[in-house]
CSV table of C-alpha atoms in Angstrom, one decimal:
chain,number,residue,atom,x,y,z
Y,1,UNK,CA,-145.5,-10.9,-254.0
Y,2,UNK,CA,-142.2,-11.9,-255.5
Y,3,UNK,CA,-139.4,-13.3,-253.3
Y,4,UNK,CA,-135.9,-14.6,-253.8
Y,5,UNK,CA,-134.7,-17.4,-251.5
Y,6,UNK,CA,-130.9,-17.8,-251.2
Y,7,UNK,CA,-129.6,-21.0,-249.8
Y,8,UNK,CA,-128.7,-24.7,-250.5
Y,9,UNK,CA,-131.5,-26.3,-252.6
Y,10,UNK,CA,-130.0,-29.7,-251.9
Y,11,UNK,CA,-131.7,-29.4,-248.6
Y,12,UNK,CA,-135.2,-30.9,-248.8
Y,13,UNK,CA,-136.0,-31.2,-245.1
Y,14,UNK,CA,-136.1,-27.4,-244.4
Y,15,UNK,CA,-135.7,-25.5,-247.7
Y,16,UNK,CA,-137.8,-28.0,-249.7
Y,17,UNK,CA,-140.5,-28.1,-247.0
Y,18,UNK,CA,-140.7,-24.3,-246.9
Y,19,UNK,CA,-141.1,-24.0,-250.6
Y,20,UNK,CA,-143.8,-26.8,-250.8
Y,21,UNK,CA,-145.8,-25.2,-248.0
Y,22,UNK,CA,-145.6,-21.7,-249.3
Y,23,UNK,CA,-146.7,-22.8,-252.7
Y,24,UNK,CA,-149.5,-24.9,-251.3
Y,25,UNK,CA,-151.1,-22.0,-249.5
Y,26,UNK,CA,-150.2,-18.9,-251.6
Y,27,UNK,CA,-149.5,-17.7,-255.1
Y,28,UNK,CA,-146.2,-16.1,-254.1
Y,29,UNK,CA,-143.6,-16.1,-256.9
Y,30,UNK,CA,-140.5,-17.8,-255.7
Y,31,UNK,CA,-137.1,-17.5,-257.3
Y,32,UNK,CA,-134.2,-19.5,-255.8
Y,33,UNK,CA,-130.5,-18.9,-255.9
Y,34,UNK,CA,-128.6,-22.1,-255.1
Y,35,UNK,CA,-125.3,-21.4,-253.5
Y,36,UNK,CA,-123.6,-24.7,-254.0
Y,37,UNK,CA,-121.3,-25.4,-256.9
Y,38,UNK,CA,-121.1,-29.1,-256.1
Y,39,UNK,CA,-122.7,-31.6,-258.5
Y,40,UNK,CA,-125.4,-32.9,-256.1
Y,41,UNK,CA,-129.1,-33.5,-256.7
Y,42,UNK,CA,-131.4,-30.8,-255.5
Y,43,UNK,CA,-134.8,-31.0,-253.9
Y,44,UNK,CA,-137.8,-31.8,-256.0
Y,45,UNK,CA,-139.3,-28.7,-254.5
Y,46,UNK,CA,-137.2,-26.8,-257.1
Y,47,UNK,CA,-139.9,-27.7,-259.6
Y,48,UNK,CA,-142.3,-25.5,-257.7
Y,49,UNK,CA,-140.0,-22.4,-258.0
Y,50,UNK,CA,-140.6,-19.9,-260.7
Y,51,UNK,CA,-136.9,-19.7,-261.5
Y,52,UNK,CA,-133.8,-21.5,-260.1
Y,53,UNK,CA,-130.4,-20.0,-260.5
Y,54,UNK,CA,-127.1,-21.5,-259.4
Y,55,UNK,CA,-123.6,-20.5,-258.4
Y,56,UNK,CA,-121.1,-21.6,-261.1
Y,57,UNK,CA,-117.4,-22.4,-261.1
Y,58,UNK,CA,-115.7,-19.3,-262.4
Y,59,UNK,CA,-112.1,-20.6,-263.0
Y,60,UNK,CA,-110.5,-23.3,-265.1
Y,61,UNK,CA,-111.5,-26.8,-263.8
Y,62,UNK,CA,-107.9,-28.0,-263.2
Y,63,UNK,CA,-107.4,-25.3,-260.5
Y,64,UNK,CA,-110.1,-26.9,-258.4
Y,65,UNK,CA,-108.1,-30.1,-258.2
Y,66,UNK,CA,-105.4,-28.3,-256.2
Y,67,UNK,CA,-106.6,-29.0,-252.6
Y,68,UNK,CA,-106.1,-25.6,-250.8
Y,69,UNK,CA,-106.6,-23.5,-253.9
Y,70,UNK,CA,-109.7,-25.4,-254.9
Y,71,UNK,CA,-111.3,-24.7,-251.5
Y,72,UNK,CA,-110.4,-21.0,-251.8
Y,73,UNK,CA,-111.8,-20.7,-255.3
Y,74,UNK,CA,-115.1,-22.4,-254.2
Y,75,UNK,CA,-115.5,-19.7,-251.6
Y,76,UNK,CA,-115.0,-17.0,-254.3
Y,77,UNK,CA,-117.3,-18.7,-256.8
Y,78,UNK,CA,-120.4,-18.0,-254.8
Y,79,UNK,CA,-120.1,-14.2,-254.4
Y,80,UNK,CA,-119.0,-13.8,-258.0
Y,81,UNK,CA,-121.9,-15.8,-259.3
Y,82,UNK,CA,-124.4,-14.1,-256.9
Y,83,UNK,CA,-123.2,-10.6,-257.8
Y,84,UNK,CA,-123.5,-11.5,-261.5
Y,85,UNK,CA,-127.0,-12.8,-261.0
Y,86,UNK,CA,-128.1,-9.7,-259.0
Y,87,UNK,CA,-126.6,-7.4,-261.6
Y,88,UNK,CA,-128.9,-9.1,-264.2
Y,89,UNK,CA,-131.9,-8.0,-262.0
Y,90,UNK,CA,-130.7,-4.4,-262.3
Y,91,UNK,CA,-134.2,-3.0,-261.8
Y,92,UNK,CA,-134.3,-1.4,-258.4
Y,93,UNK,CA,-136.5,-3.3,-255.9
Y,94,UNK,CA,-137.0,-6.3,-258.3
Y,95,UNK,CA,-137.9,-8.5,-255.4
Y,96,UNK,CA,-140.3,-7.7,-252.5
Y,97,UNK,CA,-138.2,-9.8,-250.2
Y,98,UNK,CA,-134.8,-11.6,-250.3
Y,99,UNK,CA,-134.6,-14.3,-247.6
Y,100,UNK,CA,-131.1,-15.8,-247.0
Y,101,UNK,CA,-131.0,-19.2,-245.4
Y,102,UNK,CA,-128.0,-20.6,-243.5
Y,103,UNK,CA,-126.3,-17.2,-244.1
Y,104,UNK,CA,-122.6,-17.6,-244.8
Y,105,UNK,CA,-120.2,-14.8,-245.1
Y,106,UNK,CA,-119.6,-15.6,-248.8
Y,107,UNK,CA,-123.2,-14.7,-249.4
Y,108,UNK,CA,-123.7,-11.9,-246.9
Y,109,UNK,CA,-120.7,-10.0,-248.4
Y,110,UNK,CA,-122.9,-9.2,-251.4
Y,111,UNK,CA,-125.2,-7.0,-249.3
Y,112,UNK,CA,-125.0,-3.9,-251.5
Y,113,UNK,CA,-126.5,-5.6,-254.6
Y,114,UNK,CA,-128.9,-7.7,-252.5
Y,115,UNK,CA,-130.3,-4.5,-250.9
Y,116,UNK,CA,-130.5,-2.8,-254.3
Y,117,UNK,CA,-132.8,-5.4,-255.8
Y,118,UNK,CA,-134.9,-6.1,-252.7
Y,119,UNK,CA,-137.5,-4.0,-250.9
Y,120,UNK,CA,-136.7,-5.9,-247.7
Y,121,UNK,CA,-134.0,-8.3,-246.7
Y,122,UNK,CA,-134.3,-11.1,-244.2
Y,123,UNK,CA,-131.6,-13.5,-243.0
Y,124,UNK,CA,-132.5,-16.8,-241.4
Y,125,UNK,CA,-129.7,-18.3,-239.3
Y,126,UNK,CA,-129.9,-22.1,-238.8
Y,127,UNK,CA,-127.3,-22.4,-236.0
Y,128,UNK,CA,-124.0,-24.0,-236.9
Y,129,UNK,CA,-123.0,-21.3,-239.5
Y,130,UNK,CA,-122.9,-18.9,-236.5
Y,131,UNK,CA,-122.1,-21.1,-233.5
Y,132,UNK,CA,-119.4,-23.3,-235.1
Y,133,UNK,CA,-117.2,-20.7,-236.8
Y,134,UNK,CA,-114.2,-18.9,-235.6
Y,135,UNK,CA,-114.4,-15.7,-233.5
Y,136,UNK,CA,-112.9,-13.8,-236.4
Y,137,UNK,CA,-115.5,-15.1,-238.8
Y,138,UNK,CA,-118.2,-14.3,-236.3
Y,139,UNK,CA,-117.0,-10.6,-236.2
Y,140,UNK,CA,-117.1,-10.4,-240.0
Y,141,UNK,CA,-120.6,-11.9,-240.0
Y,142,UNK,CA,-121.8,-9.4,-237.4
Y,143,UNK,CA,-120.5,-6.5,-239.5
Y,144,UNK,CA,-122.3,-7.8,-242.6
Y,145,UNK,CA,-125.6,-8.4,-240.8
Y,146,UNK,CA,-125.8,-4.7,-239.8
Y,147,UNK,CA,-126.7,-4.1,-243.5
Y,148,UNK,CA,-129.7,-6.4,-243.5
Y,149,UNK,CA,-133.2,-5.4,-242.4
Y,150,UNK,CA,-134.4,-8.4,-240.3
Y,151,UNK,CA,-133.1,-11.5,-238.6
Y,152,UNK,CA,-135.5,-14.4,-238.3
Y,153,UNK,CA,-135.0,-16.2,-235.0
Y,154,UNK,CA,-136.4,-19.5,-233.7
Y,155,UNK,CA,-138.8,-19.6,-230.8
Y,156,UNK,CA,-135.9,-20.9,-228.6
Y,157,UNK,CA,-134.8,-18.0,-226.3
Y,158,UNK,CA,-131.3,-19.5,-225.9
Y,159,UNK,CA,-130.7,-19.3,-229.6
Y,160,UNK,CA,-131.9,-15.8,-229.9
Y,161,UNK,CA,-129.7,-14.8,-226.9
Y,162,UNK,CA,-126.7,-16.4,-228.7
Y,163,UNK,CA,-127.5,-14.4,-231.9
Y,164,UNK,CA,-127.7,-11.2,-229.9
Y,165,UNK,CA,-124.5,-11.9,-228.0
Y,166,UNK,CA,-122.4,-13.1,-231.0
Y,167,UNK,CA,-123.7,-10.9,-233.8
Y,168,UNK,CA,-124.8,-7.8,-231.8
Y,169,UNK,CA,-128.3,-7.8,-233.3
Y,170,UNK,CA,-130.6,-5.1,-231.9
Y,171,UNK,CA,-134.0,-6.3,-230.7
Y,172,UNK,CA,-136.0,-4.4,-233.3
Y,173,UNK,CA,-134.4,-6.5,-236.1
Y,174,UNK,CA,-135.7,-9.8,-234.8
Y,175,UNK,CA,-138.6,-11.6,-236.3
Y,176,UNK,CA,-139.7,-14.6,-234.3
Y,177,UNK,CA,-140.6,-17.6,-236.5
Y,178,UNK,CA,-139.3,-21.1,-236.9
Y,179,UNK,CA,-139.3,-23.8,-239.5
Y,180,UNK,CA,-142.3,-26.2,-239.3
Y,181,UNK,CA,-141.8,-29.9,-239.2
Y,182,UNK,CA,-143.3,-32.2,-241.9
Y,183,UNK,CA,-142.4,-35.0,-239.5
Y,184,UNK,CA,-144.6,-33.6,-236.7
Y,185,UNK,CA,-147.5,-33.5,-239.2
Y,186,UNK,CA,-146.7,-37.1,-240.2
Y,187,UNK,CA,-146.4,-38.2,-236.5
Y,188,UNK,CA,-149.7,-36.6,-235.6
Y,189,UNK,CA,-151.6,-38.6,-238.2
Y,190,UNK,CA,-149.7,-41.8,-237.9
Y,191,UNK,CA,-151.3,-44.9,-236.3
Y,192,UNK,CA,-148.3,-47.1,-236.4
Y,193,UNK,CA,-147.4,-48.8,-233.1
Y,194,UNK,CA,-144.0,-48.9,-231.4
Y,195,UNK,CA,-143.7,-52.6,-232.1
Y,196,UNK,CA,-144.6,-52.1,-235.7
Y,197,UNK,CA,-142.0,-49.2,-235.9
Y,198,UNK,CA,-139.3,-51.5,-234.5
Y,199,UNK,CA,-140.2,-54.3,-236.9
Y,200,UNK,CA,-139.6,-51.8,-239.7
Y,201,UNK,CA,-135.9,-51.8,-238.8
Y,202,UNK,CA,-135.8,-55.5,-238.0
Y,203,UNK,CA,-135.8,-54.8,-234.3
Y,204,UNK,CA,-137.6,-57.3,-232.1
Y,205,UNK,CA,-138.7,-56.8,-228.5
Y,206,UNK,CA,-135.5,-54.9,-227.6
Y,207,UNK,CA,-135.1,-51.7,-225.6
Y,208,UNK,CA,-134.0,-49.2,-228.3
Y,209,UNK,CA,-131.8,-46.3,-227.6
Y,210,UNK,CA,-131.4,-43.7,-230.5
Y,211,UNK,CA,-128.2,-41.7,-230.3
Y,212,UNK,CA,-128.1,-38.3,-232.0
Y,213,UNK,CA,-129.6,-37.5,-235.4
Y,214,UNK,CA,-126.8,-37.2,-237.9
Y,215,UNK,CA,-123.3,-38.5,-238.6
Y,216,UNK,CA,-121.4,-35.4,-237.5
Y,217,UNK,CA,-118.6,-35.7,-235.0
Y,218,UNK,CA,-120.3,-33.0,-232.9
Y,219,UNK,CA,-123.1,-35.4,-232.1
Y,220,UNK,CA,-120.6,-37.1,-229.7
Y,221,UNK,CA,-121.7,-40.7,-230.6
Y,222,UNK,CA,-118.5,-42.2,-229.1
Y,223,UNK,CA,-119.0,-40.5,-225.7
Y,224,UNK,CA,-122.6,-41.7,-225.7
Y,225,UNK,CA,-121.6,-45.2,-226.5
Y,226,UNK,CA,-118.9,-45.2,-223.8
Y,227,UNK,CA,-121.6,-44.1,-221.3
Y,228,UNK,CA,-124.1,-46.8,-222.3
Y,229,UNK,CA,-121.3,-49.4,-222.1
Y,230,UNK,CA,-120.6,-48.3,-218.5
Y,231,UNK,CA,-124.2,-49.0,-217.3
Y,232,UNK,CA,-125.3,-51.7,-219.8
Y,233,UNK,CA,-125.5,-54.3,-217.0
Y,234,UNK,CA,-128.1,-52.0,-215.3
Y,235,UNK,CA,-130.2,-51.8,-218.5
Y,236,UNK,CA,-132.2,-54.5,-220.3
Y,237,UNK,CA,-130.0,-57.2,-221.6
Y,238,UNK,CA,-131.3,-56.9,-225.1
Y,239,UNK,CA,-130.7,-53.2,-225.8
Y,240,UNK,CA,-130.4,-52.1,-229.4
Y,241,UNK,CA,-128.4,-48.9,-230.2
Y,242,UNK,CA,-129.7,-47.1,-233.3
Y,243,UNK,CA,-127.5,-44.4,-234.9
Y,244,UNK,CA,-129.0,-42.3,-237.7
Y,245,UNK,CA,-126.0,-41.3,-239.7
Y,246,UNK,CA,-127.5,-40.3,-243.1
Y,247,UNK,CA,-125.9,-36.9,-243.5
Y,248,UNK,CA,-122.8,-35.0,-242.3
Y,249,UNK,CA,-121.0,-38.2,-243.2
Y,250,UNK,CA,-117.3,-38.7,-242.3
Y,251,UNK,CA,-116.4,-42.3,-243.2
Y,252,UNK,CA,-113.4,-42.6,-240.9
Y,253,UNK,CA,-115.4,-41.3,-238.0
Y,254,UNK,CA,-118.3,-43.7,-238.7
Y,255,UNK,CA,-115.8,-46.6,-238.8
Y,256,UNK,CA,-114.4,-45.5,-235.4
Y,257,UNK,CA,-118.0,-45.4,-234.0
Y,258,UNK,CA,-118.6,-48.9,-235.3
Y,259,UNK,CA,-115.4,-50.3,-233.8
Y,260,UNK,CA,-116.5,-48.9,-230.4
Y,261,UNK,CA,-119.9,-50.7,-230.7
Y,262,UNK,CA,-118.3,-54.0,-231.7
Y,263,UNK,CA,-115.7,-53.7,-228.9
Y,264,UNK,CA,-118.4,-53.3,-226.3
Y,265,UNK,CA,-120.4,-56.1,-227.9
Y,266,UNK,CA,-123.5,-53.9,-228.2
Y,267,UNK,CA,-126.3,-54.6,-230.6
Y,268,UNK,CA,-126.5,-51.8,-233.1
Y,269,UNK,CA,-128.0,-50.5,-236.3
Y,270,UNK,CA,-126.3,-47.7,-238.2
Y,271,UNK,CA,-128.7,-46.0,-240.6
Y,272,UNK,CA,-126.6,-44.7,-243.5
Y,273,UNK,CA,-129.1,-44.4,-246.4
Y,274,UNK,CA,-131.6,-41.7,-247.0
Y,275,UNK,CA,-134.7,-42.0,-244.8
Y,276,UNK,CA,-138.2,-41.3,-246.3
Y,277,UNK,CA,-140.9,-39.7,-244.2
Y,278,UNK,CA,-142.3,-43.1,-243.5
Y,279,UNK,CA,-138.8,-44.3,-242.3
Y,280,UNK,CA,-138.5,-41.2,-240.1
Y,281,UNK,CA,-141.9,-41.9,-238.5
Y,282,UNK,CA,-140.7,-45.4,-237.6
Y,283,UNK,CA,-137.4,-44.0,-236.3
Y,284,UNK,CA,-139.1,-41.7,-233.9
Y,285,UNK,CA,-141.7,-44.3,-232.8
Y,286,UNK,CA,-139.2,-47.2,-232.4
Y,287,UNK,CA,-137.2,-45.4,-229.8
Y,288,UNK,CA,-137.6,-46.1,-226.1
Y,289,UNK,CA,-134.9,-43.6,-225.3
Y,290,UNK,CA,-133.3,-40.7,-227.2
Y,291,UNK,CA,-129.9,-39.4,-226.1
Y,292,UNK,CA,-129.1,-35.9,-227.3
Y,293,UNK,CA,-125.6,-34.7,-226.5
Y,294,UNK,CA,-124.2,-32.6,-229.4
Y,295,UNK,CA,-121.9,-29.7,-228.8
Y,296,UNK,CA,-124.3,-26.9,-229.9
Y,297,UNK,CA,-127.8,-26.6,-231.3
Y,298,UNK,CA,-130.2,-24.0,-232.2
Y,299,UNK,CA,-133.6,-25.6,-231.8
Y,300,UNK,CA,-133.6,-29.4,-232.1
Y,301,UNK,CA,-136.7,-30.5,-234.0
Y,302,UNK,CA,-135.5,-34.0,-233.7
Y,303,UNK,CA,-135.7,-33.7,-229.9
Y,304,UNK,CA,-139.2,-32.2,-230.1
Y,305,UNK,CA,-140.3,-35.2,-232.3
Y,306,UNK,CA,-139.1,-37.7,-229.7
Y,307,UNK,CA,-140.9,-35.8,-226.9
Y,308,UNK,CA,-144.0,-35.8,-229.0
Y,309,UNK,CA,-143.7,-39.6,-229.2
Y,310,UNK,CA,-143.5,-39.7,-225.4
Y,311,UNK,CA,-140.0,-41.3,-225.5
Y,312,UNK,CA,-137.6,-41.1,-222.7
Y,313,UNK,CA,-135.2,-38.3,-223.5
Y,314,UNK,CA,-131.7,-37.6,-222.1
Y,315,UNK,CA,-130.5,-34.1,-222.9
Y,316,UNK,CA,-127.3,-32.2,-222.3
Y,317,UNK,CA,-127.8,-29.3,-219.9
Y,318,UNK,CA,-126.0,-27.0,-222.3
Y,319,UNK,CA,-128.8,-27.7,-224.8
Y,320,UNK,CA,-131.8,-26.7,-222.7
Y,321,UNK,CA,-134.8,-25.3,-224.4
Y,322,UNK,CA,-136.8,-22.9,-222.3
Y,323,UNK,CA,-139.8,-23.2,-224.6
Y,324,UNK,CA,-139.9,-27.0,-223.8
Y,325,UNK,CA,-139.8,-26.5,-220.0
Y,326,UNK,CA,-142.9,-24.3,-219.5
Y,327,UNK,CA,-144.9,-27.2,-218.0
Y,328,UNK,CA,-141.9,-28.9,-216.3
Y,329,UNK,CA,-138.6,-30.3,-217.5
Y,330,UNK,CA,-139.4,-33.0,-220.0
Y,331,UNK,CA,-136.0,-34.7,-220.2
Y,332,UNK,CA,-133.3,-36.0,-218.0
Y,333,UNK,CA,-130.4,-33.6,-217.8
Y,334,UNK,CA,-126.7,-34.2,-217.5
Y,335,UNK,CA,-124.0,-31.5,-216.9
Y,336,UNK,CA,-121.0,-33.5,-218.2
Y,337,UNK,CA,-120.2,-36.7,-220.0
Y,338,UNK,CA,-119.0,-38.1,-216.6
Y,339,UNK,CA,-122.6,-37.8,-215.5
Y,340,UNK,CA,-124.1,-39.3,-218.6
Y,341,UNK,CA,-123.9,-43.0,-217.6
Y,342,UNK,CA,-125.8,-42.4,-214.3
Y,343,UNK,CA,-128.3,-40.2,-216.1
Y,344,UNK,CA,-129.0,-42.9,-218.7
Y,345,UNK,CA,-129.6,-45.4,-215.9
Y,346,UNK,CA,-131.9,-43.0,-214.0
Y,347,UNK,CA,-133.8,-42.2,-217.2
Y,348,UNK,CA,-134.4,-45.9,-217.9
Y,349,UNK,CA,-135.7,-46.5,-214.4
Y,350,UNK,CA,-137.8,-43.3,-214.4
Y,351,UNK,CA,-139.5,-43.6,-217.8
Y,352,UNK,CA,-141.0,-40.8,-219.8
Y,353,UNK,CA,-141.6,-37.4,-218.0
Y,354,UNK,CA,-143.1,-35.5,-221.0
Y,355,UNK,CA,-146.1,-33.4,-219.9
Y,356,UNK,CA,-149.3,-33.8,-221.9
Y,357,UNK,CA,-149.4,-30.0,-222.4
Y,358,UNK,CA,-146.0,-30.0,-224.1
Y,359,UNK,CA,-147.0,-32.8,-226.5
Y,360,UNK,CA,-150.1,-30.7,-227.5
Y,361,UNK,CA,-147.8,-27.7,-228.0
Y,362,UNK,CA,-145.3,-29.6,-230.1
Y,363,UNK,CA,-148.2,-31.0,-232.2
Y,364,UNK,CA,-149.0,-27.4,-233.3
Y,365,UNK,CA,-145.4,-27.0,-234.7
Y,366,UNK,CA,-146.0,-28.9,-237.9
Y,367,UNK,CA,-145.9,-27.1,-241.2
Y,368,UNK,CA,-149.7,-27.2,-241.3
Y,369,UNK,CA,-149.8,-24.5,-238.6
Y,370,UNK,CA,-146.3,-22.8,-238.8
Y,371,UNK,CA,-146.5,-21.9,-242.5
Y,372,UNK,CA,-149.2,-19.4,-241.7
Y,373,UNK,CA,-146.7,-17.4,-239.6
Y,374,UNK,CA,-144.2,-17.4,-242.5
Y,375,UNK,CA,-146.9,-16.1,-244.8
Y,376,UNK,CA,-148.0,-13.4,-242.3
Y,377,UNK,CA,-144.4,-12.2,-241.9
Y,378,UNK,CA,-143.7,-12.1,-245.6
Y,379,UNK,CA,-146.9,-10.3,-246.3
Y,380,UNK,CA,-146.4,-7.7,-243.5
Y,381,UNK,CA,-142.8,-7.0,-244.6
Y,382,UNK,CA,-143.7,-6.7,-248.3
Y,383,UNK,CA,-146.1,-4.0,-247.3
Y,384,UNK,CA,-143.4,-2.0,-245.6
Y,385,UNK,CA,-144.4,-3.0,-242.1
Y,386,UNK,CA,-142.8,-5.3,-239.5
């Protein structure tokens, strides 16, 4: 079987993991088309691909220094480069499958040539590229998606429902499969204790509250910090706030977050540098409480990892996960940020409410298990069956 993956090869957590696990268990030939023209390092998993191709800047370099024009040209570079690449694979049905990850309109618009060189096409939405774009852009995306064969949806019914509502995708196009988690596999085999995990970050015997999982403004760090500050006298005196801010970095926003923490005289650690798998295991295990309050989300693996570690989890009611509530609600819910302070206080007093059955279910969501579903789907599609 020969497949082409289209996406951002700078991403190691999802794209890199998928490639590593496919190659570990199959002899599938994998080509990759990297859609970014930025000069950033790509995942080491690229070395496992048979061929890696990249979008190129197609215009004189000085034009990219003009702010608005540079942005416009960068949007045009990708379809020009992708169409040129696809034209080089002029043989009809060159690939058994083309799988597009984080499908942006600048890629989807190349549907004619994509379909010409692929026996089957699969798009894999991640979330924000659908949920956090304008209504106009959503309508354009919905039109493009009509030309593709399948849409791979996560196991989260809410996300699938959003895809159906926004993009008008018929039921028969859906393939139900999610990314696995290397971190879940790592957590399942780790023997590190909570105190050892805290020591890894220089945290002593302090009640540790992890807020969000990236540096994006949509994580609502400031609102979370405001809420903690309102009830800090009802929490342990030595609380430690940990903010993982290693990607989606906005320096001015991060500075604003830090000013808030200092103003409230809260102990805090902001994690800014790349975290290895060992660091991530310690991050999950050091937490006493995890507060998840971002604006939108498809299927938070970070939240699942905190539940697996039996941490107290506070979750926004607009981010509920039906597949996590089969055995009972495993997190403390709040309906608005006005309710968040009281919910944090109640969560601290109530402790973890994660059912054992849920922890066992999450443990099966590591790549060790999930990759088999990807392989089954690719194999079935390549044979002309769904």
